[in-house]
Structure formats: structure tokens, C-alpha cells
Short mmCIF file of C-alpha atoms and ligand atoms in Angstrom, two decimals:
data_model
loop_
_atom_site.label_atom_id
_atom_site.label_comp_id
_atom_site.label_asym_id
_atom_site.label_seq_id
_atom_site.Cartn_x
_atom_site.Cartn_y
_atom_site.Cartn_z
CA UNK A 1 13.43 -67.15 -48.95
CA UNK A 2 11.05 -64.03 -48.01
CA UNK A 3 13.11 -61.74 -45.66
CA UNK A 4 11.75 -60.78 -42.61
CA UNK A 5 12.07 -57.43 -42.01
CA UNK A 6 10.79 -55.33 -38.97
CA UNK A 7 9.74 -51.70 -38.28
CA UNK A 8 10.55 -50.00 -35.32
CA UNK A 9 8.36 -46.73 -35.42
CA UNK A 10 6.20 -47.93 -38.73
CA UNK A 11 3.72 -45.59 -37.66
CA UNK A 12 5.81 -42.72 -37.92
CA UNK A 13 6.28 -40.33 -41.26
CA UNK A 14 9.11 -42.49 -42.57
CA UNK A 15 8.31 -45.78 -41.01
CA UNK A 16 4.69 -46.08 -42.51
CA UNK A 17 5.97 -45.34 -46.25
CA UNK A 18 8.42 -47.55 -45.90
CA UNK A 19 6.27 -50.20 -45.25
CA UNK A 20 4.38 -49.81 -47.78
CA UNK A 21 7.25 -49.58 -50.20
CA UNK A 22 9.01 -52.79 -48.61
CA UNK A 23 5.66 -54.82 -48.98
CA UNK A 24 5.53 -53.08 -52.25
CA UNK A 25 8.75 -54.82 -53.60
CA UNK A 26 8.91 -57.56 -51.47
CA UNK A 27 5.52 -59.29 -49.98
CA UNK A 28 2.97 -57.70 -47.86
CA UNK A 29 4.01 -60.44 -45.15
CA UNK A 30 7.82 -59.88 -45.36
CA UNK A 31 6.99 -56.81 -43.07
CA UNK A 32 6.39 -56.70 -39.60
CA UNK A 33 5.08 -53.03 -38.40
CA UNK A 34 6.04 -52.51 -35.62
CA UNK A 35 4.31 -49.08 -33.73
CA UNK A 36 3.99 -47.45 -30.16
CA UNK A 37 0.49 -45.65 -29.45
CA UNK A 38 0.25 -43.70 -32.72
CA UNK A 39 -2.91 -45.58 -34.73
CA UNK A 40 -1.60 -47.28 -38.01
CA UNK A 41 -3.49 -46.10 -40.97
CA UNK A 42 -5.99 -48.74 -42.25
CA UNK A 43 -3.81 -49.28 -45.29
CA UNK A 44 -0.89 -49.99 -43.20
CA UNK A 45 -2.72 -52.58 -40.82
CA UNK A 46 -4.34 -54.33 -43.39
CA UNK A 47 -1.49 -54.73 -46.05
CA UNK A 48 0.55 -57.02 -43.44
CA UNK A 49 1.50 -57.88 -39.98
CA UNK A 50 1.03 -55.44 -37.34
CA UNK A 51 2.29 -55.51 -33.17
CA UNK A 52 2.95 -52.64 -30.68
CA UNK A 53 5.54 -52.37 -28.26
CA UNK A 54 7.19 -50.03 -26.12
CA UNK A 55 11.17 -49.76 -27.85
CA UNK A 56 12.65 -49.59 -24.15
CA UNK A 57 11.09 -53.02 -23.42
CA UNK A 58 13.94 -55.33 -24.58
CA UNK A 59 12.31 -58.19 -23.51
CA UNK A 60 8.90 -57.48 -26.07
CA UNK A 61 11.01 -56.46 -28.86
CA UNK A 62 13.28 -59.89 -28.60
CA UNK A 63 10.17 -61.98 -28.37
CA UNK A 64 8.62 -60.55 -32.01
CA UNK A 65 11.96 -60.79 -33.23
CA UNK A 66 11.94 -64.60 -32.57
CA UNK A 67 8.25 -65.30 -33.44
CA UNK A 68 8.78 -63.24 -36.73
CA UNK A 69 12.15 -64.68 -37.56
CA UNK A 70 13.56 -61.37 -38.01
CA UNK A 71 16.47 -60.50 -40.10
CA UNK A 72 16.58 -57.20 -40.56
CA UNK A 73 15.26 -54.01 -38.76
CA UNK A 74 14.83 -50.44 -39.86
CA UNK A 75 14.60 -48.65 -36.53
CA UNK A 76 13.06 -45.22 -36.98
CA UNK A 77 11.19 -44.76 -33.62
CA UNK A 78 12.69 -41.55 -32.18
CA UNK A 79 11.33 -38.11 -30.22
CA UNK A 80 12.60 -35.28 -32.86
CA UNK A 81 13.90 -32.24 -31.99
CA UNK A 82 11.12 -29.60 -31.17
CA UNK A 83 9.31 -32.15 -29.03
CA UNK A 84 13.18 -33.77 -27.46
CA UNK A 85 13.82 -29.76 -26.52
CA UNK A 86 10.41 -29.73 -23.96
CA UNK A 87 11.60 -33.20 -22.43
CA UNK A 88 15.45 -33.73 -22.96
CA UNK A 89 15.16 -36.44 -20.73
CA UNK A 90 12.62 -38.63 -22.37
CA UNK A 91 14.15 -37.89 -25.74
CA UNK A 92 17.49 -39.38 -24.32
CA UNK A 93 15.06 -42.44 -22.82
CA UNK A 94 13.67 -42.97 -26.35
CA UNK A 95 16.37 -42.01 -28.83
CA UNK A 96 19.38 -43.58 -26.50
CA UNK A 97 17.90 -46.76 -24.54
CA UNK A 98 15.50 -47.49 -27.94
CA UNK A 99 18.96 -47.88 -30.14
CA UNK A 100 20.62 -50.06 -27.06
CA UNK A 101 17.58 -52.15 -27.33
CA UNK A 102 17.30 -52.79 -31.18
CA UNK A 103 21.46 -53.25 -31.26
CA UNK A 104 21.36 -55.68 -28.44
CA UNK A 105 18.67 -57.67 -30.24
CA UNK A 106 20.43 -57.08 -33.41
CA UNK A 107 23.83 -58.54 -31.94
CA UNK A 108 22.00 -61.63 -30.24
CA UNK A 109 20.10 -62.47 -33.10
CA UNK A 110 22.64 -61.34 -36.44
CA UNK A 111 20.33 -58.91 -36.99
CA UNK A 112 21.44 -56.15 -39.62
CA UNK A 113 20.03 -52.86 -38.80
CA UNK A 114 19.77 -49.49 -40.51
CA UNK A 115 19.25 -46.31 -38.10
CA UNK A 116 18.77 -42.96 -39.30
CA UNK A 117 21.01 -40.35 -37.93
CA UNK A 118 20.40 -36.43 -38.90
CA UNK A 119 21.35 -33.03 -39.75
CA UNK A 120 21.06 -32.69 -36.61
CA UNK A 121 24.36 -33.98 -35.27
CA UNK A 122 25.96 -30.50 -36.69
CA UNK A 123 26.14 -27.47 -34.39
CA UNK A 124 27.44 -24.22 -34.81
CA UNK A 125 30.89 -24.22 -35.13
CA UNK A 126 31.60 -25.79 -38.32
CA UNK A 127 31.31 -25.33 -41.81
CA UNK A 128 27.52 -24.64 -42.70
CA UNK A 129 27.82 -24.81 -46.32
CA UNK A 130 28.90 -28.15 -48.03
CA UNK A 131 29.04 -29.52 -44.19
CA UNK A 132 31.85 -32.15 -44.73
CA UNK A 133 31.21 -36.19 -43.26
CA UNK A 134 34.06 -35.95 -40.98
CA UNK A 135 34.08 -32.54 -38.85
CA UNK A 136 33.25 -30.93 -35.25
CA UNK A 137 30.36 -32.27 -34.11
CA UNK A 138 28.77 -30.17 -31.17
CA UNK A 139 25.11 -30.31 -31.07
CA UNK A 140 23.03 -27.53 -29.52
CA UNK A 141 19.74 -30.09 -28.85
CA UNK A 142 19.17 -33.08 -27.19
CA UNK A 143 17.69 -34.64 -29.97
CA UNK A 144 21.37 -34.08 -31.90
CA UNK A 145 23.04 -35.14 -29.04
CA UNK A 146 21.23 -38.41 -28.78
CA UNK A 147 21.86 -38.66 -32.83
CA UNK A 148 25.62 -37.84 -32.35
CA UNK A 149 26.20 -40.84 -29.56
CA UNK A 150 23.76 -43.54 -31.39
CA UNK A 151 26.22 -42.75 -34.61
CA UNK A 152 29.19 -43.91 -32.03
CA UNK A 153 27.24 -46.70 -30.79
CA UNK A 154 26.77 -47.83 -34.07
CA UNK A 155 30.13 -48.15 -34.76
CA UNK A 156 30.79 -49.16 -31.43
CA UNK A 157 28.25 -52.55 -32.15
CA UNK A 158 30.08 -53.13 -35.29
CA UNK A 159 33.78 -52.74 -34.25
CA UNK A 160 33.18 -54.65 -31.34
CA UNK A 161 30.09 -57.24 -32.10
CA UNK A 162 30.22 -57.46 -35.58
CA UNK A 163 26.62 -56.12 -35.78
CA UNK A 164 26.15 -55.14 -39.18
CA UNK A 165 24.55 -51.37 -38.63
CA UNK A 166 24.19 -49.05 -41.35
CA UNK A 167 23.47 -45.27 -40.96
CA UNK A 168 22.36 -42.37 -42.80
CA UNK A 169 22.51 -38.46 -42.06
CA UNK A 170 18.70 -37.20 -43.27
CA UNK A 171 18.15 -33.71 -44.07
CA UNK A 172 14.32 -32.72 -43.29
CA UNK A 173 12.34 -35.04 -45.30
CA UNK A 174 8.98 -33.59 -46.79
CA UNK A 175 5.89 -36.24 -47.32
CA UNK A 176 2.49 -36.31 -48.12
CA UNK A 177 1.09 -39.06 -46.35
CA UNK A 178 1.82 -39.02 -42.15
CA UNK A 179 2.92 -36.05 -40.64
CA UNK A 180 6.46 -35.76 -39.03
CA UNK A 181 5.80 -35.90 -34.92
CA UNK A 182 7.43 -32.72 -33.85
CA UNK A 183 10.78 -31.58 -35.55
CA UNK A 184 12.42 -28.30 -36.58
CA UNK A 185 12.29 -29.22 -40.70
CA UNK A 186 8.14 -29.46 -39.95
CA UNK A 187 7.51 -26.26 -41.46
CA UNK A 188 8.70 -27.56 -44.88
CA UNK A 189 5.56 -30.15 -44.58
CA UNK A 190 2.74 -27.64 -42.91
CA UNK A 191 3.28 -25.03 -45.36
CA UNK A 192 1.59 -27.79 -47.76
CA UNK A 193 -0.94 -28.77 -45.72
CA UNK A 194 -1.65 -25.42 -44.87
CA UNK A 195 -1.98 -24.28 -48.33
CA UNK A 196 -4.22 -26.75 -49.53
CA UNK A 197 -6.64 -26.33 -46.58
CA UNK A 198 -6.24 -22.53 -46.03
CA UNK A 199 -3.92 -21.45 -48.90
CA UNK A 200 -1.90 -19.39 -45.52
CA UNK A 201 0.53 -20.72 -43.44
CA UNK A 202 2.06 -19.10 -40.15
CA UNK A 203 5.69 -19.82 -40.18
CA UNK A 204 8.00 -20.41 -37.20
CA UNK A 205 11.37 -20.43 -38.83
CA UNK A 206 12.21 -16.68 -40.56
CA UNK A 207 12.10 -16.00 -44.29
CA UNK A 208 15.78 -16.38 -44.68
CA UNK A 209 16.30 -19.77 -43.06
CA UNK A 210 18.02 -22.14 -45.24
CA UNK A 211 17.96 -26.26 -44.82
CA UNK A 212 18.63 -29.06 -46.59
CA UNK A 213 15.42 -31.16 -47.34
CA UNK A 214 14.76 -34.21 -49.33
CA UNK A 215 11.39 -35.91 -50.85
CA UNK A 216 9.99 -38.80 -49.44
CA UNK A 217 10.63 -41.18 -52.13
CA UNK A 218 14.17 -40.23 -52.13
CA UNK A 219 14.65 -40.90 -48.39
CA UNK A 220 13.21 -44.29 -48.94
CA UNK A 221 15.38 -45.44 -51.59
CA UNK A 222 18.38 -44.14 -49.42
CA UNK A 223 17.84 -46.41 -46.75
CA UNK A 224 16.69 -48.81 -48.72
CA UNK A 225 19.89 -49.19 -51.28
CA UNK A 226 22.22 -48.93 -48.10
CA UNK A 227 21.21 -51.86 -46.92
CA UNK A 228 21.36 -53.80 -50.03
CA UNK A 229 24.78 -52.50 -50.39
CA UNK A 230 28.07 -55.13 -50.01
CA UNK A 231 28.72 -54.36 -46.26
CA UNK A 232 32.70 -54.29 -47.49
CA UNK A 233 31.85 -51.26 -49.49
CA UNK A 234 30.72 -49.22 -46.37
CA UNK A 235 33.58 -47.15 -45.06
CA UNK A 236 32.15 -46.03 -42.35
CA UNK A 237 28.99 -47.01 -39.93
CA UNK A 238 28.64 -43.45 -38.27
CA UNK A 239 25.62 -41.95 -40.79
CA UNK A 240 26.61 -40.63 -44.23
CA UNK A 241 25.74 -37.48 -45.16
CA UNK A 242 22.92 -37.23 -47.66
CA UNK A 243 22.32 -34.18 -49.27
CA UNK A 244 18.96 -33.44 -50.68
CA UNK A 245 17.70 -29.64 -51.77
CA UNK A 246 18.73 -27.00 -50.37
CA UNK A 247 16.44 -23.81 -50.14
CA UNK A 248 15.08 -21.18 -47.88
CA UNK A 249 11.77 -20.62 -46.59
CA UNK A 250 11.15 -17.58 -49.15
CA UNK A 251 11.89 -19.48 -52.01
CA UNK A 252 9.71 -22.26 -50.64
CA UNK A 253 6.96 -20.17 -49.87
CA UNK A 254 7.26 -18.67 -53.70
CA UNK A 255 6.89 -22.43 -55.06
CA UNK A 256 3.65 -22.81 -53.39
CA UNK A 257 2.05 -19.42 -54.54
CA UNK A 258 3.02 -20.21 -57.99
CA UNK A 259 0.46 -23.79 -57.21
CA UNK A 260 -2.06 -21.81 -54.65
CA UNK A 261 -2.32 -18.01 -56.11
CA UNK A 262 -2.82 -15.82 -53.46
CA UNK A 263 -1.21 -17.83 -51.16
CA UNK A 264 -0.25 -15.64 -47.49
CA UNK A 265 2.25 -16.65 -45.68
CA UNK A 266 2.90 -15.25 -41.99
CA UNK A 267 6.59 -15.62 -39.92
CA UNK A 268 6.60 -16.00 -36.50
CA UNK A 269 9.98 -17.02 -35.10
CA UNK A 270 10.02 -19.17 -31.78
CA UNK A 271 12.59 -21.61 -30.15
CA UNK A 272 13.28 -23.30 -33.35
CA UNK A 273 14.80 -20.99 -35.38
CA UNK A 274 18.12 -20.97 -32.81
CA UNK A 275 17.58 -24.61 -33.78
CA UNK A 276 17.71 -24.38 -37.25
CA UNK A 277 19.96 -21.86 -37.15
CA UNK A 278 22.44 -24.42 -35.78
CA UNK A 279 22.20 -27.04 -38.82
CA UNK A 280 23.53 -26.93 -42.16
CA UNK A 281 22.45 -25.03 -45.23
CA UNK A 282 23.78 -28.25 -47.13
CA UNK A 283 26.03 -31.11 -46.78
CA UNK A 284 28.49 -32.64 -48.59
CA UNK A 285 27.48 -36.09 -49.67
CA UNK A 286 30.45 -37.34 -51.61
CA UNK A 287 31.25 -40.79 -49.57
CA UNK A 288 27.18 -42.08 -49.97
CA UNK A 289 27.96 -41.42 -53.86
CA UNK A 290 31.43 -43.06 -53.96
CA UNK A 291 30.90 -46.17 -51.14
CA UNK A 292 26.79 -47.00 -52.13
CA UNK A 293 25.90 -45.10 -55.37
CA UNK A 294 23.52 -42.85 -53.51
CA UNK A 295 21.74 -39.99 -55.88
CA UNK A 296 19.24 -37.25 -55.06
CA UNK A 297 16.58 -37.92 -58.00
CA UNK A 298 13.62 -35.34 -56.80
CA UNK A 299 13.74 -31.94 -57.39
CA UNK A 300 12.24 -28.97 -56.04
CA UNK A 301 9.52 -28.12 -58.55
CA UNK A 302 8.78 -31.78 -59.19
CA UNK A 303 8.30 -32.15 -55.83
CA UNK A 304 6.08 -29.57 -55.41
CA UNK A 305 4.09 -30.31 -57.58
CA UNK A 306 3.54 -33.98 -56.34
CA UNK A 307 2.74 -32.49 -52.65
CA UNK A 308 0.05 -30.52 -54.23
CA UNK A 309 -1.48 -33.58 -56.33
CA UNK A 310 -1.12 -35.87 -53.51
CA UNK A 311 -2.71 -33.68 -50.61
CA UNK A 312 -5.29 -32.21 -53.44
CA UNK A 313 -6.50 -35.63 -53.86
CA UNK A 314 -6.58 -36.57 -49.83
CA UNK A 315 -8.34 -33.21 -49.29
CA UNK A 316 -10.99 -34.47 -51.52
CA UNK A 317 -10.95 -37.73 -50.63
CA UNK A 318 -11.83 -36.49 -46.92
CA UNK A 319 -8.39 -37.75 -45.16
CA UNK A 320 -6.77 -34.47 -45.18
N1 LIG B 401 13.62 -33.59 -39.10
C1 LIG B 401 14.36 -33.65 -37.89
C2 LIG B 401 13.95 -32.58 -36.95
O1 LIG B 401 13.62 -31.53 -37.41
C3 LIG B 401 15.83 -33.51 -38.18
O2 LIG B 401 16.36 -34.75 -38.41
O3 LIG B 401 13.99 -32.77 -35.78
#
């Protein structure tokens, strides 16, 4: 039987990879896109089915869900947290009354769902290195805060409804093929851009700021093996940590000079570094490994060096 999955923001910079990688391995018409107002690349609307919808209207999102005979959902529409930070409000609208929607559904129709949580759940007061799974978590932006309360409604939906939710902690996830729509890990994307259209990049984090980050094709696999996982090996449905690589913007910027000589890079602090600031240098991602087999497989200089070839060959192609 084809499974019939949906994508709630399958426009977005992990949504439309994902489709392509779950029509990839499983049908192009196992995959309903689902996207908002953001145009779906050609590839994307003519590799399988395509809809729009607004995630707060329940009503829209049950009504695909029945015509598509959806089982599963990967809900990834959210406001990140540069953009959540100029309008908390509509970030809590989104990120908040989106989730409500998709686990309602999800508990109506036995539905299972994966939902991405983030870094961004961590504040300020607690351990920045190795962040452990279970510790204080005090958020300093909206967008954390709304991550933070979906991880308890998750849990909430299972412990109550049954609803079988699973959830993941992303670093910053760096990609090559649709930009991320306003977050504080952005810079770790632009500066490749950047470099292959200007070879300089103006930087809004400081040279010293340290994140965790991941590769795309890493952050796919993630969500895609915890959902294939035995739900009784899942010991928890908040998000798991996932720990990618680690590094800070210096080093980063050194990796690209070494692929773009001369390479300038400019930094130029603003409201995101108290942002950044606030989240982890690295996590501790010891209960993904144990409970689902989860493993990091890209590194930083192979990754690198697939940024360049991919966004060498778009610039040439003309869809840079
Ligand atoms: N990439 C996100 C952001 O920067 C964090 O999950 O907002």
C-alpha cells in the first residue's frame, strides 16, 4: 500500500527537500505538498501533488487530509526566530495554533506526525556545552517559546490521545537548494551564497559565535528514520536533541576562503547575536543514538565542499 504522506510547509527549506527525498524513495504521488504563499519550485510542483492552505484553517487542512487519505504528516510550517522576534504575536498564531491544527487532525484521523522542535528551546541559564535532553528550559524568543510549549503539546496529544507524535531538536540546518525564511542560524547559509555570487559576505552574528549546525541530508534522514522507528522504542515525545557540527563563524568563514581565495568577510552584529548568544554551542545527543540509532554522517569539509558544487552549478545554471 503507497503511504500517503503530507507536507505542511513543503515550500519551505526543509519541507521542499524532503519532498523530493520522500517521492525519491517512495512514489512521486505518495506526497502531498502542502505550501502557504511561498511559490513551489517547478521541480517540486511537477514531481507530485501540490495544494495550498492556510495551517490555522482546520477546516482546509482536514478536508486534504480526507481527499488524500493521509497517514502521516511532517509539519514544518513555522515563522523562525529573526522574523517571530518583529511579530511575536503572529509567530505564536503560526507556530502555536498551526501545531493545534495538524494534532487535532492527527488525533481525529490516527494520523502520526513528526514536528521539528529546535535549539531554540535552550536559553541562558543552562549548560551551553554538551546541552543535556532533560534541563532548564527558559527561552529568550518567541519563536523558542512557541518550540518549548508545542514539545509539551506533543506529549500532551500522546499521553492523553494516543496521537503518535514524534519530535526532533534541529540545530541550524545549512542547504543548498531553498533558503531558510528568516532565522538566527541564516548566516551559516548566506555566507555560501554570498561567496559564490560576491566571494564577501557581511555577517550579523560576531566572529566568535559558536552553534551547532547540521547538513541538509543529515536533517532529512533524522526525521525521516524517527518515524520509521518502533514507536515503543521512543522514550520520550518532547524533541530529541540532535547534535550536528559544531563551529564558529571564524572557522566557517576560513572553510570558505580555502574554496573562494580572497574571500572578505565583514561582521556586523544586530539583534541576533543576543539570540544566538542564548543557544547552545552543542548538544548532547545520546538518547536519539540509544532509542532510534540516530548518527551525524556529514562533516564540515565535506559539506563544504558540496555547498560550493551545488550553488557553483545553480549559479551557472542561472537559478542562483
Ligand atoms: N534555524 C532556526 C532559527 O534560527 C533555529 O531552529 O530560527
Amino acid at each position: 500500500m503507497v503511504t500517503r504522506t503530507m507536507i505542511v510547509g513543503g515550500t519551505g527549506q526543509i519541507g521542499s527537500e524532503l519532498a523530493h527525498e520522500l517521492r525519491r524513495r517512495f512514489g512521486k504521488d505518495s506526497v502531498l505538498v502542502l505550501g502557504h504563499s511561498r511559490r513551489p519550485s517547478e521541480g517540486l510542483m511537477d514531481s507530485g501533488p501540490y495544494e495550498t492552505a492556510d495551517i490555522r484553517d482546520r477546516e482546509r487542512l482536514l478536508e486534504l487530509v480526507v481527499r488524500y487519505d493521509i497517514q502521516e504528516i511532517y509539519h514544518l510550517a513555522a515563522v523562525l526566530s529573526g522574523v517571530g522576534e518583529k511579530d511575536p504575536q503572529f509567530a505564536w498564531d503560526i507556530n502555536i495554533n498551526g501545531l493545534i491544527n495538524v494534532l487535532e487532525v492527527a488525533r481525529e484521523r490516527a494520523i502520526k506526525v513528526f514536528w521539528p522542535s529546535s535549539i531554540a528551546v535552550f536559553g541562558n541559564n543552562c549548560p551551553h556545552v554538551d546541552t543535556p535532553q532533560d534541563t532548564v528550559l527558559q527561552p529568550t524568543t518567541m519563536y523558542g517559546v512557541t518550540k518549548v510549549a508545542g514539545e509539551l503539546l506533543c506529549e500532551y496529544y500522546h499521553r492523553r490521545y494516543g496521537v503518535d507524535v514524534r519530535s526532533v531538536r534541529y540545530p541550524g540546518i545549512i542547504s543548498a537548494e531553498t533558503l531558510p525564511g528568516g532565522g538566527t542560524t541564516d548566516y551559516a547559509v548566506a555566507i555560501f551564497y554570498e561567496a559564490v555570487r560576491r566571494n564577501q559576505y557581511t555577517c550579523f552574528v560576531n566572529k566568535d559565535t559558536v552553534l551547532p549546525m547540521m547538513y541538509m541530508p543529515d536533517c532529512i534522514n533524522a526525521a525521516i528514520d524517527i518515524m520509521a522507528a518502533p514507536s515503543d522504542s521512543l522514550s520520550t515525545r518532547l524533541g530529541y536533541n540532535l547534535n550536528g557540527i559544531s563551529f564558529s563563524t571564524a572557522e566557517l568563514a576560513e572553510l570558505v576562503r580555502k574554496r573562494s581565495p580572497g574571500f572578505a568577510i565583514r561582521y556586523e552584529p544586530d539583534f541576533r547575536q543576543t539570540i544566538a548568544d542564548s543557544w547552545p554551542d552543542s548538544m548532547d545527543d545520546y538518547r536519539a543514538t540509544e532509542d532510534w540509532g540516530w548518527k551525524v554522517e556529514w562533516g564540515l569539509d565535506r559539506m563544504a565542499d558540496d555547498m560550493f558544487a551545488k550553488l557553483r552549478r545553480r549559479l551557472a545554471a542561472g537559478t542562483l
